[in-house]
GROMACS .gro file of C-alpha atoms in nm:
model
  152
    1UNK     CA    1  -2.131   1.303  -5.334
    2UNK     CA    2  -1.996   1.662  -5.260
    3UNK     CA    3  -2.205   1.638  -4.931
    4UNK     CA    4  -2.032   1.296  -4.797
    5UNK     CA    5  -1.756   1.349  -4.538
    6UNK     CA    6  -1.582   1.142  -4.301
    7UNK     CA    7  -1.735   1.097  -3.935
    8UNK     CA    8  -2.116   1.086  -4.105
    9UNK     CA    9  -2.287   0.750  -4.085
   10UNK     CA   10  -2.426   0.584  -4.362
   11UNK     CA   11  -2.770   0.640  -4.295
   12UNK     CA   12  -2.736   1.049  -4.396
   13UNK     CA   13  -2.604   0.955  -4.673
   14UNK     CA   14  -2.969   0.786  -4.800
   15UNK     CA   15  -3.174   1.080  -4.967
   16UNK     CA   16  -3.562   1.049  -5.118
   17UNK     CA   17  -3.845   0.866  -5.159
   18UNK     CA   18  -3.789   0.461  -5.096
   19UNK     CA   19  -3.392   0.520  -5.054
   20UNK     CA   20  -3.430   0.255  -4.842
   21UNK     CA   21  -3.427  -0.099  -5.021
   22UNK     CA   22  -3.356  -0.461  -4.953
   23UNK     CA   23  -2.940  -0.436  -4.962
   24UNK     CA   24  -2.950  -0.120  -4.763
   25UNK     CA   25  -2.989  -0.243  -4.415
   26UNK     CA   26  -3.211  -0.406  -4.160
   27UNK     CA   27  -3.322  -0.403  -3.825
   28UNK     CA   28  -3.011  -0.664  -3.749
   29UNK     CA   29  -2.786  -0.433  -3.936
   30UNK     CA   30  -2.875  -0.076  -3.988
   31UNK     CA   31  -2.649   0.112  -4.175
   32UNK     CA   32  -2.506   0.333  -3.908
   33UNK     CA   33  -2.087   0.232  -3.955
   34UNK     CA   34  -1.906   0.582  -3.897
   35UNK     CA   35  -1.787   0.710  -4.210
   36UNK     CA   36  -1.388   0.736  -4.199
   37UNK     CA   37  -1.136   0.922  -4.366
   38UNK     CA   38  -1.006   0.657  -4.662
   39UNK     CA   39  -1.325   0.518  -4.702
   40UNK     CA   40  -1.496   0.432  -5.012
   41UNK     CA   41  -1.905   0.538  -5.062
   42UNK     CA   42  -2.126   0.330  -5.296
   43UNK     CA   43  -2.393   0.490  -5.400
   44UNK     CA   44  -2.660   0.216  -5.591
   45UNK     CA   45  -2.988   0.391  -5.701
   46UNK     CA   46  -3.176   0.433  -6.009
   47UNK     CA   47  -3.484   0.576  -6.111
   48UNK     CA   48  -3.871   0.401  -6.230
   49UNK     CA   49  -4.111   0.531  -6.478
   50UNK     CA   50  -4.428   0.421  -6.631
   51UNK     CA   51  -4.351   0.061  -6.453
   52UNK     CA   52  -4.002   0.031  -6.563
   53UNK     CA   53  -3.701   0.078  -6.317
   54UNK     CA   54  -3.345   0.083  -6.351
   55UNK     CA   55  -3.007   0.155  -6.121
   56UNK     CA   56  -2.674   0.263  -6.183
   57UNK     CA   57  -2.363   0.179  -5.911
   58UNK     CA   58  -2.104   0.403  -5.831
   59UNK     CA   59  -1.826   0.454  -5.580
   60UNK     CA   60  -1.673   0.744  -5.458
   61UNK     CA   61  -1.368   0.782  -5.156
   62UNK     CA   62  -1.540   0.987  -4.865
   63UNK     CA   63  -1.261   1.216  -4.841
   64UNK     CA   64  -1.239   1.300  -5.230
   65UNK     CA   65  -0.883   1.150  -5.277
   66UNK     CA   66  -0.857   0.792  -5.408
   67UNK     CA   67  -0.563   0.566  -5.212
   68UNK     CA   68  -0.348   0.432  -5.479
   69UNK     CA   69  -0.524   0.111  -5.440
   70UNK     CA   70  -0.824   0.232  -5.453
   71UNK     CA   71  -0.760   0.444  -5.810
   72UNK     CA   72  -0.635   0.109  -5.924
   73UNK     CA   73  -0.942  -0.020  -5.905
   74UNK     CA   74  -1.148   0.234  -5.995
   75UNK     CA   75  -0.905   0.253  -6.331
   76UNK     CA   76  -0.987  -0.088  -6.381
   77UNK     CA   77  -1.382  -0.052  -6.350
   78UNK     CA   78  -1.370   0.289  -6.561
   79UNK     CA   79  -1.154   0.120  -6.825
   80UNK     CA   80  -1.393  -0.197  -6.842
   81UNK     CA   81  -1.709   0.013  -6.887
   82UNK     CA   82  -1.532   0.219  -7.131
   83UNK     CA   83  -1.418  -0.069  -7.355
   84UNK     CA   84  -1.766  -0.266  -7.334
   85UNK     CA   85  -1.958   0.084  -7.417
   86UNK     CA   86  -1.682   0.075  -7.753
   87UNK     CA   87  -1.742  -0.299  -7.818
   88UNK     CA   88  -2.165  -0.258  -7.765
   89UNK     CA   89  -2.320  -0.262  -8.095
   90UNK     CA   90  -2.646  -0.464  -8.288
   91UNK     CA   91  -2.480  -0.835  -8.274
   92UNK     CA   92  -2.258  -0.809  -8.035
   93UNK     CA   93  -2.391  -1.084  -7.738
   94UNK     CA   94  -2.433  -0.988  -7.356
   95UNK     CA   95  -2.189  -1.230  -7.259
   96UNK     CA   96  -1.924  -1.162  -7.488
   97UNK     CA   97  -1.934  -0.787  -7.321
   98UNK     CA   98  -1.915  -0.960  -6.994
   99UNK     CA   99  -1.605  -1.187  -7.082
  100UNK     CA  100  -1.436  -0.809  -7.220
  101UNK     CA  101  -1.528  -0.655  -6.909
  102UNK     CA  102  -1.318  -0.917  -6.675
  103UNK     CA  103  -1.050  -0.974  -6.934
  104UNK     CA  104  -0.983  -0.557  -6.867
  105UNK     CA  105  -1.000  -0.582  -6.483
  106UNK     CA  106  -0.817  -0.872  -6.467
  107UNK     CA  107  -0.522  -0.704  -6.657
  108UNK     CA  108  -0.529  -0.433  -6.435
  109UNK     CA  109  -0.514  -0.652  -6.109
  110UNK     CA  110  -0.221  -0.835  -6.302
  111UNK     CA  111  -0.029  -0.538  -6.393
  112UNK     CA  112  -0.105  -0.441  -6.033
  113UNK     CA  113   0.097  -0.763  -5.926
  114UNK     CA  114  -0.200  -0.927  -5.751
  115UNK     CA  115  -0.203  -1.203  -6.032
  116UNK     CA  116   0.021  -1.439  -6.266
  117UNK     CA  117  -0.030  -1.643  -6.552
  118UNK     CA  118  -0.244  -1.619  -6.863
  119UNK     CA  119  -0.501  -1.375  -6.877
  120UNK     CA  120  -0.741  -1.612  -7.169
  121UNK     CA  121  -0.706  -1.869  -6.889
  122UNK     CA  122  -0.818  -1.711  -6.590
  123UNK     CA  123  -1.143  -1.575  -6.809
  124UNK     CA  124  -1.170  -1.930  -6.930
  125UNK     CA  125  -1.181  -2.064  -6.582
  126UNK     CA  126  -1.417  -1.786  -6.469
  127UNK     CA  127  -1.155  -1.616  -6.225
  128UNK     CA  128  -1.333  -1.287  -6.319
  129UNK     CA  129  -1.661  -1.374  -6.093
  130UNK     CA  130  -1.459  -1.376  -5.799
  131UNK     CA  131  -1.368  -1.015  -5.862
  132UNK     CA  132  -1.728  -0.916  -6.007
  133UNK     CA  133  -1.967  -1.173  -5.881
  134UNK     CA  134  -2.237  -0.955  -5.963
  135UNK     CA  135  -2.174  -0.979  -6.376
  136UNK     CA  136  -2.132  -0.650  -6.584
  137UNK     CA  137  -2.486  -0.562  -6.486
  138UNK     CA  138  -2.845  -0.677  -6.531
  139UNK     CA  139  -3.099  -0.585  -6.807
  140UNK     CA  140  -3.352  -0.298  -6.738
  141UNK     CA  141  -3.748  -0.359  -6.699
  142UNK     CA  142  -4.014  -0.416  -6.479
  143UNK     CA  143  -3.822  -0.497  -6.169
  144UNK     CA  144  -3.529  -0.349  -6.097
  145UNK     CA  145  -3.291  -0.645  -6.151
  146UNK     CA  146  -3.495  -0.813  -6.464
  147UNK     CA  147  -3.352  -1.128  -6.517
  148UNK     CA  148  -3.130  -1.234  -6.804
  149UNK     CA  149  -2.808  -1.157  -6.944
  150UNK     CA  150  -2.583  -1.299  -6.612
  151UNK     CA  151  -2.283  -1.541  -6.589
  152UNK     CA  152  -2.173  -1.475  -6.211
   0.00000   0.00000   0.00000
């Protein structure tokens, strides 16, 4: 991250062995977009050992300052992984840490003014998987994204 600035492409920003998956480009659609100052990075990598793999997601701005949107945001996602990490305990089911998770961010985009009504009814309705279509995450095992666990 400290070596990301604005007016590199996204291809310097890959580093290692196999940083170069599926989601990162093709021959259609390399990843060479100019970096620019406001930008956000994401950074989705993750290690594999003795046949099991994992990643981790993060995003970063290019320029080191978050916009005021963009801390928003980033407020929202930090306080939604910090709450699920409090609630995650023997018992506790996947999806109920999944229905926390959006019921945080969608507070945040609420308080931010970007939504009204009832937050209970906007996780009932699934309103959350249009902001995190991807789910809280995905479990960890043979293949990168092991299946299980997802509500979309």
């Amino acid at each position: 991250m400290k070596a990301v600035r604005a007016g590199m492409c996204e291809y310097q920003m890959e580093r290692g062995r196999n940083s170069s998956v599926l989601h990162y480009g093709h021959a259609n659609a390399p990843n060479d977009k100019l970096i620019e100052d406001g930008d956000m990075c994401l950074f989705d990598m993750g290690p594999e050992y003795n046949c099991y793999a994992a990643d981790i997601t993060t995003s970063f701005p290019a320029n080191g300052k978050f916009t005021e949107k963009q801390k928003m945001v980033y407020n929202a996602v930090l306080e939604a992984n910090r709450a699920v990490f409090k609630a995650a305990k023997p018992g506790v089911r996947w999806t109920d840490m999944h229905l926390l998770s959006e019921k945080v961010i969608l507070t945040h985009l609420q308080k931010a003014g970007l939504l009204t009504g009832d937050i209970d009814e906007m996780v009932n309705a699934r309103l959350g998987a249009v902001f995190m279509p991807h789910g809280l995450g995905h479990l960890v095992g043979l293949d990168v994204h092991d299946c299980g666990g997802y509500l979309g």
